[in-house]
Short mmCIF file of C-alpha atoms in Angstrom, two decimals:
data_model
loop_
_atom_site.label_atom_id
_atom_site.label_comp_id
_atom_site.label_asym_id
_atom_site.label_seq_id
_atom_site.Cartn_x
_atom_site.Cartn_y
_atom_site.Cartn_z
CA MET A 5 104.48 87.88 82.04
CA PHE A 6 105.96 89.57 85.15
CA THR A 7 106.21 92.81 86.79
CA ALA A 8 109.04 93.79 89.54
CA GLU A 9 108.45 97.21 91.30
CA PHE A 10 110.64 98.99 94.36
CA THR A 11 109.84 102.59 96.22
CA LEU A 12 113.04 104.58 95.62
CA ASN A 13 113.58 106.99 98.15
CA PRO A 14 114.14 110.65 96.41
CA SER A 15 116.06 111.77 99.85
CA ASP A 16 118.88 109.91 99.46
CA ALA A 17 118.45 107.74 96.31
CA THR A 18 118.06 103.89 98.39
CA LEU A 19 115.69 101.17 98.27
CA THR A 20 113.02 101.92 100.46
CA GLY A 21 111.59 98.72 102.22
CA ASN A 22 107.76 98.76 103.61
CA PRO A 23 107.49 101.22 107.12
CA ALA A 24 104.81 98.85 107.92
CA SER A 25 106.53 95.52 108.58
CA THR A 26 108.76 95.27 111.36
CA SER A 27 110.28 93.15 113.46
CA SER A 28 109.06 91.39 117.05
CA THR A 29 111.89 94.13 118.04
CA GLY A 30 111.00 97.34 115.64
CA GLY A 31 113.30 96.49 113.68
CA SER A 32 112.97 96.63 109.49
CA THR A 33 112.63 92.73 107.49
CA VAL A 34 111.36 93.96 104.05
CA GLY A 35 113.84 96.05 102.19
CA GLY A 36 114.59 97.14 98.76
CA LEU A 37 112.49 94.62 95.47
CA GLN A 38 109.82 93.55 98.53
CA ASN A 39 107.49 96.42 99.29
CA ARG A 40 105.37 96.74 95.94
CA GLN A 41 104.49 94.49 93.68
CA THR A 42 106.39 91.10 92.38
CA PHE A 43 104.23 88.55 90.90
CA VAL A 44 104.87 85.95 87.18
CA GLY A 45 102.30 85.22 85.42
CA LEU A 46 100.54 84.07 82.49
CA HIS A 47 98.24 85.97 79.65
CA LYS A 48 95.77 84.34 76.48
CA ASN A 49 93.92 86.56 74.88
CA GLY A 50 90.43 85.63 74.90
CA LEU A 51 90.41 84.04 77.43
CA GLY A 52 92.24 86.14 80.49
CA GLN A 53 94.87 86.08 82.15
CA PHE A 54 96.12 84.76 85.41
CA ALA A 55 98.98 85.82 87.94
CA VAL A 56 100.54 84.86 91.87
CA GLY A 57 103.27 86.79 93.65
CA THR A 58 102.22 90.48 95.86
CA GLN A 59 99.72 91.84 93.89
CA TYR A 60 97.11 95.29 93.73
CA THR A 61 93.94 94.01 94.91
CA GLY A 62 90.59 94.15 93.59
CA ILE A 63 89.56 97.09 94.65
CA HIS A 64 92.36 98.73 94.27
CA ASN A 65 92.35 98.29 90.34
CA ALA A 66 88.82 99.17 90.71
CA ALA A 67 89.71 102.86 92.35
CA ALA A 68 93.00 103.20 89.91
CA ALA A 69 90.01 103.12 86.45
CA THR A 70 87.53 105.77 88.59
CA ASP A 71 89.14 107.85 90.90
CA PRO A 72 88.67 111.09 89.11
CA GLY A 73 92.20 112.29 91.42
CA GLN A 74 93.81 108.62 89.81
CA LEU A 75 94.91 108.30 93.00
CA ASN A 76 97.14 110.83 93.57
CA ASN A 77 97.98 110.32 97.76
CA MET A 78 96.74 113.76 99.13
CA MET A 79 94.14 114.51 101.10
CA GLY A 80 91.18 115.24 100.10
CA ASN A 81 89.98 112.40 98.70
CA VAL A 82 88.08 109.94 100.77
CA VAL A 83 88.00 106.37 98.95
CA TYR A 84 91.67 106.68 98.24
CA ALA A 85 92.70 108.30 102.11
CA TYR A 86 96.39 107.84 103.15
CA SER A 87 96.59 110.09 105.96
CA SER A 88 95.21 108.60 108.53
CA GLY A 89 94.22 104.99 110.30
CA PRO A 90 94.50 101.81 109.98
CA ALA A 91 97.76 100.31 108.66
CA ALA A 92 99.13 96.71 107.36
CA ASN A 93 100.21 94.27 110.67
CA ALA A 94 103.22 93.80 110.74
CA TYR A 95 102.64 90.12 110.72
CA ASN A 96 99.95 89.56 108.65
CA GLY A 97 101.38 89.30 105.19
CA ALA A 98 100.32 92.54 103.60
CA GLU A 99 102.17 95.03 101.84
CA GLY A 100 99.68 98.13 101.55
CA ASN A 101 96.54 99.05 103.52
CA THR A 102 94.74 101.93 103.40
CA VAL A 103 91.91 103.44 106.07
CA ALA A 104 88.80 102.71 103.21
CA TYR A 105 91.11 98.95 101.77
CA THR A 106 93.91 96.44 101.58
CA VAL A 107 96.31 98.00 98.52
CA ARG A 108 98.15 94.84 98.29
CA MET A 109 98.69 91.83 99.59
CA ALA A 110 101.58 89.16 99.23
CA ASN A 111 101.15 85.35 98.30
CA ALA A 112 98.44 86.42 96.38
CA LEU A 113 96.54 84.27 93.53
CA THR A 114 94.47 86.53 90.81
CA ALA A 115 92.64 85.20 87.78
CA GLN A 116 91.32 87.98 85.51
CA SER A 117 89.03 86.76 81.91
CA ASP A 118 89.10 89.53 79.16
CA ALA A 119 85.88 91.30 78.73
CA PHE A 120 83.18 89.32 76.83
CA SER A 121 79.98 91.48 75.99
CA GLY A 122 82.19 94.05 77.35
CA PHE A 123 81.54 92.00 80.63
CA ARG A 124 84.61 91.08 82.45
CA VAL A 125 84.89 89.43 86.71
CA ASN A 126 88.13 89.25 88.75
CA GLY A 127 88.96 87.18 91.37
CA MET A 128 91.62 86.77 94.27
CA LEU A 129 92.76 83.71 96.89
CA VAL A 130 95.18 84.87 100.09
CA ALA A 131 97.24 82.80 102.17
CA ASN A 132 99.72 84.22 104.09
CA ASN A 133 100.51 81.48 106.99
CA ALA A 134 104.28 82.35 109.28
CA ASN A 135 104.64 80.50 112.45
CA SER A 136 106.39 83.97 114.58
CA THR A 137 108.19 84.77 117.68
CA VAL A 138 106.47 87.94 119.02
CA GLY A 139 105.33 89.45 122.47
CA THR A 140 106.16 91.10 125.47
CA THR A 141 107.59 88.10 126.70
CA GLY A 142 109.06 86.70 124.16
CA THR A 143 106.86 84.28 123.45
CA THR A 144 108.09 81.48 120.26
CA GLY A 145 105.89 79.36 117.86
CA GLY A 146 102.71 81.72 117.40
CA MET A 147 100.48 81.32 114.44
CA SER A 148 99.66 83.85 112.01
CA ASN A 149 98.26 84.43 109.85
CA THR A 150 96.34 86.29 106.86
CA ASN A 151 94.01 84.27 104.63
CA GLY A 152 90.81 85.84 101.99
CA TRP A 153 89.52 86.02 99.17
CA GLY A 154 88.01 88.48 97.01
CA LEU A 155 85.43 88.88 93.85
CA GLY A 156 84.78 91.72 91.67
CA ALA A 157 83.00 92.27 87.59
CA ASP A 158 82.66 95.45 85.99
CA TYR A 159 80.81 96.35 82.73
CA THR A 160 81.76 98.59 79.54
CA TRP A 161 79.24 100.32 77.35
CA ASN A 162 80.02 102.81 74.96
CA LYS A 163 80.67 105.36 77.32
CA LEU A 164 79.40 103.70 80.59
CA TYR A 165 81.87 101.62 82.63
CA ALA A 166 80.65 100.85 86.00
CA THR A 167 82.33 98.14 88.79
CA ALA A 168 81.22 96.36 92.40
CA GLN A 169 84.31 94.59 94.46
CA TYR A 170 84.24 92.44 97.90
CA GLN A 171 87.50 91.24 99.35
CA ALA A 172 86.87 89.31 102.44
CA PHE A 173 90.56 88.98 104.83
CA LYS A 174 90.87 87.12 108.21
CA GLN A 175 93.91 87.94 110.71
CA ILE A 176 94.50 85.17 112.94
CA ASN A 177 97.54 85.95 116.04
CA SER A 178 97.48 83.66 118.27
CA PHE A 179 100.32 85.27 119.89
CA GLN A 180 100.34 89.09 119.38
CA THR A 181 101.45 92.56 121.29
CA ALA A 182 98.93 95.09 121.73
CA GLY A 183 100.95 97.70 119.28
CA ALA A 184 100.38 95.74 116.02
CA GLN A 185 97.31 95.33 115.99
CA ALA A 186 95.53 94.32 112.82
CA PHE A 187 93.08 96.88 112.21
CA ASN A 188 92.49 99.59 114.89
CA LEU A 189 91.94 102.77 114.44
CA ALA A 190 91.77 103.96 118.05
CA GLY A 191 94.53 106.50 116.41
CA ALA A 192 91.95 108.54 114.83
CA GLY A 193 90.22 108.45 118.56
CA LEU A 194 87.60 105.19 117.46
CA ILE A 195 88.46 101.69 119.57
CA ALA A 196 90.04 98.40 118.51
CA VAL A 197 88.79 95.40 117.19
CA THR A 198 89.01 94.06 120.39
CA PRO A 199 87.26 93.07 123.20
CA THR A 200 87.77 93.94 127.22
CA GLY A 201 90.14 91.50 128.51
CA GLN A 202 92.40 91.63 125.73
CA GLN A 203 93.73 95.02 125.51
CA SER A 204 92.33 98.53 127.53
CA SER A 205 89.83 99.16 124.39
CA ALA A 206 87.35 101.07 127.73
CA THR A 207 90.27 103.81 126.79
CA GLY A 208 90.78 103.14 123.05
CA THR A 209 94.38 102.48 123.93
CA ALA A 210 96.92 99.85 123.70
CA SER A 211 99.17 99.23 126.67
CA THR A 212 97.99 95.01 128.08
CA PRO A 213 99.71 92.72 125.37
CA LEU A 214 97.47 90.38 123.65
CA THR A 215 97.77 86.74 125.40
CA GLN A 216 95.33 85.36 123.29
CA GLY A 217 95.91 86.75 119.51
CA GLN A 218 93.67 88.26 117.55
CA ASN A 219 90.63 86.80 115.54
CA ILE A 220 89.86 89.78 113.05
CA GLN A 221 86.86 89.28 109.62
CA ASP A 222 87.23 92.66 107.48
CA ASN A 223 85.47 92.78 105.20
CA GLN A 224 85.14 95.32 101.92
CA THR A 225 83.23 96.54 99.10
CA TYR A 226 82.34 98.52 96.18
CA VAL A 227 81.16 100.39 93.64
CA ALA A 228 81.66 103.06 91.28
CA ALA A 229 80.58 104.08 87.46
CA THR A 230 82.08 106.89 84.97
CA TYR A 231 80.30 108.40 82.25
CA ASP A 232 82.33 109.78 79.94
CA PHE A 233 79.91 112.77 78.66
CA GLY A 234 82.62 114.00 75.69
CA ILE A 235 83.52 117.68 77.48
CA LEU A 236 83.60 116.27 80.28
CA LYS A 237 84.25 112.43 82.36
CA ALA A 238 82.04 111.98 85.66
CA TYR A 239 82.50 110.04 88.68
CA GLY A 240 80.86 107.87 91.39
CA GLN A 241 82.22 106.07 94.18
CA TRP A 242 81.25 104.12 97.59
CA ILE A 243 83.51 102.32 99.99
CA SER A 244 82.31 100.30 103.17
CA ARG A 245 84.73 98.31 104.90
CA LYS A 246 83.76 96.55 108.24
CA ALA A 247 86.31 94.84 110.80
CA THR A 248 85.11 93.11 113.18
CA ALA A 249 86.27 90.22 116.68
CA VAL A 250 85.19 87.64 115.39
CA TYR A 251 85.17 85.66 118.54
CA ASP A 252 83.02 88.81 120.05
CA THR A 253 81.11 90.35 116.84
CA ASN A 254 79.81 93.61 119.16
CA TYR A 255 82.87 94.80 118.69
CA TYR A 256 83.65 95.85 115.67
CA VAL A 257 84.80 99.37 113.58
CA LYS A 258 83.67 100.53 110.66
CA ARG A 259 84.03 103.07 107.89
CA GLN A 260 81.85 103.76 105.06
CA ALA A 261 82.16 106.72 102.40
CA GLU A 262 80.92 108.25 99.21
CA GLN A 263 82.47 110.50 96.37
CA ILE A 264 81.95 112.13 93.34
CA GLY A 265 83.88 114.21 91.22
CA VAL A 266 84.84 115.24 87.53
CA ARG A 267 87.36 115.57 85.19
CA SER A 268 88.30 117.65 82.53
CA PHE A 269 90.41 118.66 79.54
CA ILE A 270 90.10 122.86 79.70
CA THR A 271 92.35 123.12 77.04
CA PRO A 272 94.37 120.31 74.41
CA THR A 273 97.22 120.44 77.49
CA ILE A 274 95.43 121.75 80.17
CA GLU A 275 93.34 119.02 82.49
CA GLY A 276 92.29 119.69 86.06
CA TRP A 277 89.59 117.50 88.03
CA ALA A 278 86.72 118.04 91.98
CA SER A 279 86.67 115.40 93.85
CA ALA A 280 84.02 115.62 96.98
CA GLY A 281 83.23 113.22 99.28
CA LEU A 282 81.19 112.30 102.60
CA GLY A 283 81.89 110.00 105.05
CA ARG A 284 81.10 108.03 108.56
CA TYR A 285 83.03 105.78 111.38
CA THR A 286 80.66 104.01 113.77
CA ALA A 287 82.93 101.37 116.30
CA THR A 288 82.02 100.00 119.61
CA GLY A 289 82.92 101.79 122.77
CA ILE A 290 81.61 103.49 125.47
CA ASN A 291 78.46 106.31 123.90
CA GLN A 292 78.77 103.98 120.27
CA PRO A 293 81.51 106.72 119.19
CA THR A 294 81.31 108.00 115.47
CA ALA A 295 82.73 109.67 113.52
CA ASN A 296 81.47 112.05 110.80
CA PHE A 297 83.68 113.68 107.85
CA ASN A 298 83.93 115.36 104.60
CA ALA A 299 86.63 116.40 101.77
CA TRP A 300 87.47 117.84 98.51
CA GLN A 301 90.24 117.89 96.15
CA LEU A 302 90.92 120.14 93.21
CA GLY A 303 94.06 118.68 90.60
CA SER A 304 95.28 120.12 87.58
CA ASN A 305 97.91 119.02 85.11
CA TYR A 306 99.88 121.24 81.77
CA TRP A 307 101.00 118.55 79.64
CA LEU A 308 104.41 119.54 77.99
CA SER A 309 104.62 116.77 76.30
CA LYS A 310 102.38 113.22 76.16
CA ARG A 311 105.42 112.24 78.82
CA THR A 312 106.36 115.00 80.82
CA ASN A 313 103.70 117.22 83.17
CA LEU A 314 103.54 119.78 85.44
CA TYR A 315 101.01 119.39 88.29
CA ALA A 316 98.90 120.88 91.28
CA ILE A 317 96.79 119.63 94.03
CA TYR A 318 95.62 120.68 96.93
CA GLY A 319 92.85 118.63 99.26
CA ALA A 320 91.80 119.32 102.90
CA THR A 321 89.86 116.98 105.28
CA THR A 322 87.18 118.02 108.36
CA THR A 323 86.16 115.63 111.03
CA SER A 324 83.15 115.94 113.14
CA ASN A 325 82.71 116.15 116.90
CA TYR A 326 83.13 113.20 117.88
CA THR A 327 83.34 111.30 121.79
CA THR A 328 86.07 109.26 122.08
CA PRO A 329 85.88 105.63 124.16
CA SER A 330 87.13 107.48 127.08
CA GLY A 331 84.51 110.15 127.26
CA VAL A 332 86.65 112.69 124.93
CA THR A 333 85.27 115.31 122.47
CA ALA A 334 87.27 116.05 119.31
CA SER A 335 87.46 116.78 116.49
CA ALA A 336 90.10 116.65 113.00
CA SER A 337 90.96 118.84 110.14
CA GLY A 338 93.77 119.11 107.10
CA GLN A 339 94.88 120.83 103.92
CA ASN A 340 97.69 119.99 101.97
CA TYR A 341 99.07 120.73 98.31
CA ALA A 342 101.62 119.78 95.60
CA VAL A 343 103.38 121.05 92.70
CA GLY A 344 105.70 119.57 90.73
CA VAL A 345 106.61 117.26 87.21
CA ARG A 346 106.54 114.40 86.39
CA HIS A 347 108.10 111.84 83.84
CA THR A 348 106.51 108.69 82.66
CA PHE A 349 109.11 106.59 81.44
#
């Protein structure tokens, strides 16, 4: 088996690269078929499968099976929260990242068993190691590594489905610029995972080059379940992510969220869903800054055929008042909607 995916830009019909991957001078270095899943593997009925390449993580596969909005990339979802937060580091080998979890990893070896008595297990190993020329002074020869692993299991019993996933990545950049941090919520008013002396962490900015690089431990956990009542399907999700500076564990950023939702066919051709979630950021910094947030989403599909549907989605999110590391009080909110037509080939 093999998979090769790519992004097609609808505005100019060109193959687009990974916007998170840039060179040390800021130019894009990734394009064409190298921006999404690209892997090869083997599958044997009754045993399972393994694959190697750029692949979805265990948490992303589990979220796809247990999210009421089916990971539609709109506001209003606290699990698939793409609107803000840390992006994939330019040198860490990650091909996709949300504020809540890592979506894809390059150089990943994955394995998944077939289901036995309702149980199925999966695992992942990741090894990304490269020499890089980075830094504002043109420092040469720094190692840039992202290595990690993941384990998970799911269980199906009649109309119940449950899953639990854990993954841990360590990002090591021996020479790195402050503007390309491995996990940084400074843009959201929270602090980066970097101790004083490595950057201006007291103000939440990234103005000082990281002459000693980074060493970040990024741990992510996801637990979810669904139950099909017949007239509707119920969803429950919980996710947690904590990034810690290994050389000083007093510096960290943590995000935790939970979400519930329902999905149902109102008529044989009209499908609807609704979800609501809440969560909390905590981080190192002045006043130990925290931020509470909530979000909700409504959506509907009108199926013209088995392959074609019209859709409408509305989502909203709100972040409570919080104090930034520099002592500034702020809050945030947002909403968006989308309508369109989708055809599956």
